[in-house]
C-alpha angles and dihedrals in degrees: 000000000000119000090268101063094040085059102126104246116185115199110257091199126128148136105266125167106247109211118255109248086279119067116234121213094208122112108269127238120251107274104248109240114245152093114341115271096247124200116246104244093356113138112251128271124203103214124184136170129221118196096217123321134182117278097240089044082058094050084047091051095048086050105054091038091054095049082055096042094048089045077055084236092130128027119227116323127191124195130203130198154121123248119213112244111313133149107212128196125206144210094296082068103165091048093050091041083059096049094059098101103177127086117245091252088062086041097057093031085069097051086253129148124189117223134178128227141182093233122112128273143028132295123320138157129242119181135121127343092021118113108218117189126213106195109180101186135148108247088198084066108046131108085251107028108197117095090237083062094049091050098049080048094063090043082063107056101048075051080059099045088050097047092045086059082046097256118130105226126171143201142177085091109168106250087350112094116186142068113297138192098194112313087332116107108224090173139007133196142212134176151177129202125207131182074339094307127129142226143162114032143160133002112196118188124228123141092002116144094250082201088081092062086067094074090064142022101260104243096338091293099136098191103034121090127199138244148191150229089240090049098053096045089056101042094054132102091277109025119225154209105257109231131254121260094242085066100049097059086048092061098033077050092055100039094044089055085045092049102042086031088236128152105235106219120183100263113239136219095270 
């Protein structure tokens, strides 16, 4: 097998409660261990979890994932993992070149790279404790087939993620994509579509050191600043314990097959 295929993937399934329509702000029960909760009729989804991988393995997986996704050799596939700490510029290169405010010397005294990428949007900063998600999905074949729709899509299922920990989150904001808790962005999102195929994706933040988001202007928002799920767990009326990882993916699995009405299925060596 390449390099690609004998990449360690650990099964992100798992039984999670997903929130009713209107967001409780209790706490939330512990989410019961088990199959994954499929979805009568939905398409497959190949889901897998990588503990934390490189940022330009991660651009090397997406690539040759989309190839097969776009031959029709594979369905859907999301992927879910951490980055170690990266700074990443987008399409709008010579913006986001000029919101990284930090010198290179701050930038590599915090074990930081910078890396450039062809998806949309600005700077913005991936690293440990943060859930990106990788979603390689035909558009063409979705429930609401328009890239603005895919987007608000994923907006809403970082909104879900969030409610399900208890923590009101929105999205639908005019110019600023993402999931926000005030003026305070819990999770962004950036995309590229290619032959109708997706990648990239979502970065939701949720035991991220806030601190690395100092050295740039998040996503060119001058006057934003940016949460977590740990934050505002810990900020609310009754302050929380912020959930593992592990968790996590259990619940953004469950909420991305809800929302794209996909059955999530444990991705195999292929």
């Amino acid at each position: 097998r390449n390099q690609l295929t004998s990449m360690k993937l650990s099964n992100c399934s798992g039984s999670v409660a997903y929130p009713s329509a209107a967001c409780s702000l209790h706490r939330r029960s512990p989410a019961p261990e088990g199959p994954a909760v499929l979805l009568s009729m939905a398409a497959p989804c190949r889901l897998a979890r990588f503990h934390r991988l490189g940022y330009a393995q991660g651009l090397i997986l997406q690539e040759h994932l989309v190839r097969r996704r776009q031959a029709g050799e594979i369905p859907d596939t999301l992927i879910l993992l951490e980055h170690p700490p990266v700074y990443t510029l987008g399409k709008r290169r010579e913006a986001a070149k000029r919101n990284i405010v930090a010198g290179e010397g701050a930038i590599a005294a915090a074990g930081a790279t910078v890396e450039m990428c062809d998806r949309g949007g600005d700077v913005t900063y991936h690293g440990p404790g943060q859930l990106v998600g990788y979603p390689i999905v035909n558009v063409q074949q979705l429930s609401r087939p328009s890239v603005r729709r895919y987007v608000e899509s994923l907006e809403d299922v970082m909104i879900a993620i969030a409610c399900d920990y208890g923590v009101l989150a929105t999205g639908r904001r005019k110019d600023e994509t993402g999931a926000w808790v005030g003026n305070s962005k819990l999770g962004a999102v950036g995309v590229r579509v290619s032959q109708r195929v997706t990648s990239h994706g979502f970065g939701f933040n949720v035991s991220t050191d806030l601190s690395a988001f100092d050295l740039i202007v998040p996503c060119g928002l001058q006057d934003r600043s940016v949460t977590s799920l740990e934050r505002e767990l810990r900020s609310g009326p009754e302050a929380r314990d912020c959930p593992s990882m592990r968790d996590v993916c259990r619940v953004a699995a469950q909420a991305f097959g809800k929302e794209f009405e996909r059955s999530m299925e444990p991705m195999e060596d292929s």
